[in-house]
Coordinates of N, CA and C in Angstrom, one line a residue:
M1 N 0.8 -1.2 0.0 CA 0.0 0.0 0.0 C 0.9 1.2 0.0
A2 N 1.5 1.6 1.1 CA 2.3 2.8 1.2 C 3.4 2.6 2.2
T3 N 4.4 3.5 2.1 CA 5.5 3.5 3.1 C 6.0 4.9 3.2
Q4 N 6.4 5.2 4.4 CA 7.1 6.4 4.7 C 8.6 6.0 4.6
S5 N 8.9 5.1 5.4 CA 10.2 4.4 5.5 C 10.0 3.1 6.2
P6 N 10.8 2.1 5.9 CA 10.6 0.9 6.6 C 10.6 1.1 8.2
S7 N 9.6 0.6 8.8 CA 9.6 0.8 10.3 C 8.7 -0.4 10.8
S8 N 8.7 -0.5 12.1 CA 7.9 -1.6 12.8 C 6.5 -1.4 12.6
S9 N 6.0 -0.1 12.3 CA 4.6 0.1 12.2 C 4.1 -0.2 10.7
A10 N 5.0 -0.4 9.8 CA 4.6 -0.6 8.4 C 4.2 -2.1 8.3
S11 N 3.1 -2.4 7.6 CA 2.6 -3.7 7.4 C 3.4 -4.4 6.3
K12 N 3.3 -5.8 6.3 CA 4.0 -6.5 5.2 C 3.6 -6.1 3.8
A13 N 2.3 -5.8 3.6 CA 1.9 -5.3 2.3 C 2.6 -4.0 1.9
E14 N 2.7 -3.1 2.9 CA 3.4 -1.8 2.7 C 4.8 -2.0 2.3
L15 N 5.5 -2.9 3.0 CA 6.9 -3.2 2.7 C 7.1 -3.9 1.4
D16 N 6.2 -4.8 1.0 CA 6.2 -5.5 -0.3 C 6.1 -4.4 -1.4
S17 N 5.2 -3.5 -1.2 CA 5.0 -2.5 -2.3 C 6.2 -1.6 -2.4
A18 N 7.0 -1.5 -1.4 CA 8.2 -0.6 -1.5 C 9.1 -1.0 -2.6
S19 N 9.1 -2.3 -2.9 CA 10.1 -2.8 -3.9 C 9.5 -2.9 -5.3
S20 N 8.2 -2.5 -5.4 CA 7.6 -2.6 -6.7 C 8.0 -1.4 -7.6
P21 N 8.2 -1.6 -8.9 CA 8.6 -0.5 -9.8 C 7.4 0.4 -10.1
D22 N 6.2 -0.1 -9.8 CA 4.9 0.7 -10.1 C 4.6 1.6 -9.0
N23 N 5.4 1.8 -8.0 CA 5.1 2.7 -6.9 C 5.1 4.2 -7.4
I24 N 4.3 5.0 -6.7 CA 4.2 6.4 -7.0 C 4.6 7.1 -5.7
N25 N 5.5 8.0 -5.9 CA 6.0 8.9 -4.8 C 5.1 10.1 -4.8
L26 N 4.4 10.3 -3.7 CA 3.5 11.5 -3.5 C 4.1 12.4 -2.5
R27 N 4.2 13.7 -2.9 CA 4.7 14.8 -2.0 C 3.4 15.5 -1.6
L28 N 3.0 15.4 -0.4 CA 1.8 16.0 0.1 C 2.1 17.3 0.8
I29 N 1.3 18.3 0.4 CA 1.5 19.7 0.9 C 0.3 20.1 1.7
L30 N 0.5 20.5 3.0 CA -0.5 21.0 3.8 C -0.8 22.5 3.5
V31 N -1.9 23.1 3.9 CA -2.2 24.5 3.7 C -1.1 25.4 4.3
S32 N -0.5 24.9 5.4 CA 0.6 25.6 6.1 C 1.9 25.6 5.3
G33 N 2.0 24.8 4.2 CA 3.2 24.8 3.4 C 4.1 23.6 3.8
K34 N 3.8 22.9 4.9 CA 4.6 21.8 5.3 C 4.4 20.6 4.3
T35 N 5.5 19.9 4.0 CA 5.4 18.8 3.0 C 6.0 17.5 3.6
K36 N 5.6 16.4 3.0 CA 6.1 15.1 3.4 C 5.9 14.2 2.2
E37 N 6.8 13.3 2.0 CA 6.7 12.4 0.8 C 6.3 11.0 1.3
F38 N 5.5 10.4 0.6 CA 5.0 9.0 0.9 C 5.1 8.2 -0.4
L39 N 5.3 6.9 -0.3 CA 5.4 6.0 -1.4 C 4.1 5.1 -1.4
F40 N 3.4 5.1 -2.5 CA 2.1 4.3 -2.6 C 2.1 3.4 -3.8
A41 N 1.5 2.3 -3.7 CA 1.3 1.4 -4.9 C 0.2 2.2 -5.8
S42 N 0.3 1.9 -7.1 CA -0.6 2.6 -8.0 C -2.1 2.2 -7.9
N43 N -2.4 1.1 -7.2 CA -3.8 0.7 -7.1 C -4.5 1.2 -5.8
V44 N -3.8 2.1 -5.1 CA -4.4 2.6 -3.8 C -5.4 3.8 -4.2
S45 N -6.4 3.9 -3.4 CA -7.4 4.9 -3.7 C -7.1 6.2 -2.8
A46 N -7.8 7.2 -3.1 CA -7.6 8.5 -2.4 C -8.0 8.3 -0.9
Q47 N -9.0 7.5 -0.7 CA -9.5 7.3 0.7 C -8.4 6.5 1.4
E48 N -7.8 5.5 0.8 CA -6.8 4.7 1.4 C -5.5 5.5 1.7
I49 N -5.2 6.5 0.9 CA -4.1 7.4 1.1 C -4.4 8.3 2.3
T50 N -5.5 8.9 2.4 CA -5.8 9.7 3.5 C -5.9 9.0 4.8
Q51 N -6.4 7.7 4.8 CA -6.4 6.9 6.0 C -5.0 6.6 6.4
F52 N -4.1 6.2 5.4 CA -2.7 5.9 5.8 C -2.0 7.1 6.4
V53 N -2.2 8.3 5.8 CA -1.5 9.5 6.3 C -2.1 9.8 7.7
F54 N -3.4 9.7 7.9 CA -4.0 9.9 9.2 C -3.4 8.9 10.2
D55 N -3.3 7.6 9.9 CA -2.7 6.6 10.8 C -1.2 6.8 11.1
N56 N -0.5 7.4 10.1 CA 0.9 7.6 10.2 C 1.3 9.1 10.2
W57 N 0.5 9.9 10.9 CA 0.6 11.3 10.9 C 2.1 11.7 11.2
P58 N 2.7 12.5 10.3 CA 4.1 12.9 10.6 C 4.3 13.7 11.8
Q59 N 5.3 13.5 12.5 CA 5.6 14.3 13.8 C 5.7 15.8 13.5
E60 N 6.3 16.2 12.4 CA 6.4 17.6 12.0 C 5.1 18.2 11.6
W61 N 4.0 17.5 11.5 CA 2.7 18.0 11.1 C 1.8 18.0 12.4
E62 N 2.3 17.7 13.5 CA 1.5 17.5 14.7 C 0.5 18.7 15.0
E63 N 0.9 19.9 14.7 CA 0.0 21.1 14.9 C -1.2 21.0 14.0
E64 N -1.2 20.4 12.9 CA -2.3 20.3 11.9 C -3.1 19.1 12.0
R65 N -2.9 18.2 13.0 CA -3.6 17.0 13.2 C -5.1 17.2 13.2
V66 N -5.8 16.3 12.6 CA -7.3 16.4 12.6 C -7.8 15.2 13.3
G67 N -9.1 15.2 13.7 CA -9.7 14.2 14.5 C -10.1 12.9 13.8
S68 N -10.2 13.0 12.4 CA -10.7 11.8 11.7 C -10.1 11.9 10.3
S69 N -9.8 10.7 9.7 CA -9.3 10.6 8.3 C -10.3 11.1 7.3
S70 N -11.6 11.0 7.7 CA -12.7 11.5 6.7 C -12.6 13.0 6.5
L71 N -11.9 13.7 7.3 CA -11.8 15.2 7.1 C -10.7 15.5 6.2
L72 N -9.9 14.6 5.8 CA -8.7 14.8 4.9 C -9.1 14.6 3.5
K73 N -8.8 15.6 2.6 CA -9.1 15.5 1.2 C -7.9 15.8 0.4
L74 N -7.7 15.1 -0.7 CA -6.6 15.3 -1.6 C -7.0 16.2 -2.8
I75 N -6.1 17.1 -3.2 CA -6.4 17.9 -4.4 C -5.3 17.7 -5.3
Y76 N -5.6 17.4 -6.6 CA -4.7 17.1 -7.6 C -5.1 17.9 -8.9
H77 N -4.2 18.7 -9.4 CA -4.5 19.6 -10.5 C -5.7 20.5 -10.3
G78 N -5.8 21.0 -9.1 CA -6.9 21.9 -8.7 C -8.3 21.2 -8.5
R79 N -8.3 19.9 -8.4 CA -9.6 19.2 -8.3 C -9.5 18.3 -7.1
F80 N -10.6 18.3 -6.3 CA -10.7 17.3 -5.2 C -10.8 15.9 -5.7
L81 N -10.1 15.0 -5.1 CA -10.2 13.6 -5.5 C -11.2 12.9 -4.6
H82 N -12.2 12.3 -5.2 CA -13.2 11.5 -4.5 C -12.5 10.2 -4.0
G83 N -13.0 9.7 -2.9 CA -12.3 8.6 -2.2 C -12.0 7.3 -3.0
S84 N -12.8 7.0 -4.0 CA -12.7 5.8 -4.8 C -11.6 5.9 -5.9
V85 N -11.2 7.1 -6.2 CA -10.2 7.3 -7.3 C -8.9 6.7 -7.0
T86 N -8.3 5.9 -7.8 CA -7.0 5.3 -7.6 C -5.9 6.1 -8.3
L87 N -4.7 5.9 -7.8 CA -3.6 6.7 -8.4 C -3.4 6.2 -9.9
S88 N -3.6 5.0 -10.2 CA -3.5 4.5 -11.6 C -4.5 5.2 -12.5
A89 N -5.7 5.5 -12.0 CA -6.7 6.1 -12.8 C -6.3 7.5 -13.2
L90 N -5.4 8.1 -12.4 CA -4.9 9.5 -12.7 C -3.7 9.4 -13.7
S91 N -3.3 8.3 -14.1 CA -2.2 8.1 -15.0 C -0.9 8.8 -14.5
L92 N -0.6 8.6 -13.2 CA 0.5 9.3 -12.6 C 1.8 8.5 -13.0
P93 N 2.9 9.1 -13.3 CA 4.1 8.4 -13.7 C 4.8 7.7 -12.5
A94 N 5.0 6.4 -12.7 CA 5.7 5.6 -11.7 C 7.1 6.0 -11.6
G95 N 7.7 6.0 -10.4 CA 9.1 6.4 -10.2 C 9.3 7.9 -10.2
K96 N 8.3 8.7 -10.4 CA 8.5 10.1 -10.3 C 7.7 10.7 -9.1
T97 N 8.0 11.9 -8.7 CA 7.3 12.5 -7.5 C 6.1 13.3 -8.1
T98 N 5.0 13.0 -7.5 CA 3.8 13.8 -7.9 C 3.3 14.6 -6.7
V99 N 3.0 15.8 -6.9 CA 2.6 16.7 -5.8 C 1.1 16.8 -5.7
M100 N 0.6 16.6 -4.5 CA -0.9 16.8 -4.2 C -1.0 17.7 -2.9
H101 N -2.1 18.4 -2.8 CA -2.4 19.1 -1.6 C -3.3 18.2 -0.7
L102 N -3.0 18.3 0.6 CA -3.8 17.6 1.6 C -4.5 18.7 2.4
V103 N -5.8 18.7 2.3 CA -6.6 19.8 3.1 C -7.6 19.1 4.0
T104 N -8.1 19.9 4.9 CA -9.2 19.5 5.8 C -10.5 20.1 5.3
R105 N -11.4 19.2 5.0 CA -12.7 19.6 4.5 C -13.7 18.5 4.9
E106 N -14.9 18.9 5.4 CA -15.9 17.9 5.8 C -16.5 17.2 4.7
N107 N -16.8 17.9 3.6 CA -17.4 17.2 2.5 C -17.0 17.9 1.2
L108 N -17.1 17.1 0.1 CA -16.7 17.6 -1.2 C -17.8 18.3 -1.9
P109 N -17.5 19.3 -2.7 CA -18.6 19.9 -3.5 C -19.2 18.9 -4.5
E110 N -20.4 19.1 -4.8 CA -21.1 18.2 -5.8 C -20.5 18.5 -7.1
P111 N -20.4 17.4 -8.0 CA -19.8 17.6 -9.3 C -20.7 18.6 -10.1
N112 N -20.0 19.4 -10.8 CA -20.6 20.5 -11.6 C -21.3 21.6 -10.8
S113 N -20.8 21.7 -9.5 CA -21.4 22.7 -8.7 C -21.2 24.1 -9.2
G114 N -20.2 24.3 -10.0 CA -20.0 25.6 -10.6 C -21.0 25.9 -11.6
D115 N -21.5 24.9 -12.4 CA -22.5 25.1 -13.4 C -23.8 25.4 -12.7
N116 N -24.1 24.7 -11.6 CA -25.3 25.0 -10.8 C -25.4 26.4 -10.3
L117 N -24.2 26.9 -9.9 CA -24.1 28.3 -9.4 C -24.5 29.3 -10.5
K118 N -23.9 29.0 -11.7 CA -24.2 29.9 -12.8 C -25.7 29.9 -13.2
K119 N -26.3 28.7 -13.2 CA -27.7 28.6 -13.4 C -28.5 29.3 -12.4
A120 N -28.1 29.2 -11.1 CA -28.9 29.9 -10.1 C -28.8 31.4 -10.2
K121 N -27.6 31.9 -10.6 CA -27.5 33.3 -10.8 C -28.3 33.8 -12.0
R122 N -28.4 33.0 -13.1 CA -29.2 33.4 -14.2 C -30.7 33.4 -13.9
S123 N -31.1 32.4 -13.1 CA -32.6 32.3 -12.8 C -33.0 33.3 -11.8
A124 N -32.1 33.9 -11.1 CA -32.4 34.8 -10.0 C -32.8 36.2 -10.6
C125 N -32.5 36.4 -11.8 CA -32.8 37.7 -12.5 C -34.3 37.7 -12.9
C126 N -35.0 38.8 -12.6 CA -36.4 38.9 -13.0 C -36.6 39.3 -14.4
R127 N -35.5 39.6 -15.1 CA -35.5 39.9 -16.6 C -36.4 41.1 -16.9
C128 N -36.5 42.0 -16.0 CA -37.2 43.3 -16.3 C -36.2 44.3 -16.8
C129 N -36.7 45.2 -17.6 CA -35.8 46.2 -18.1 C -36.1 47.6 -17.5
L130 N -35.1 48.2 -17.0 CA -35.3 49.5 -16.4 C -34.8 50.6 -17.4
S131 N -35.5 51.6 -17.7 CA -35.0 52.6 -18.6 C -34.8 53.9 -18.0

């Protein structure tokens, strides 16, 4: 699944994935600007990543710790990643470092919420003409 570095807290599956050439190195950036790199197998989902980071919260991020992994969301190329999206679905290059933002948010915006906002603004107009 993922590794920070081999340690007693890493599971066998995490250590096995460390030797795979399909691993993806993620550099996660907090809103505060603090960063940390993690190594994940390409078949892990965004939800599994946030759960792993929550369970293995870096010491240097202690001030930003949250109460639940469900509050953590990943942003890639300006878009929130829903929990079921895998790294392989994003076509991330194996063996290279990919940067994502890790933010705290209770829920994700609905898809196309920007379009709904535009429609709401248009329909709010009474379409009367003042001269």
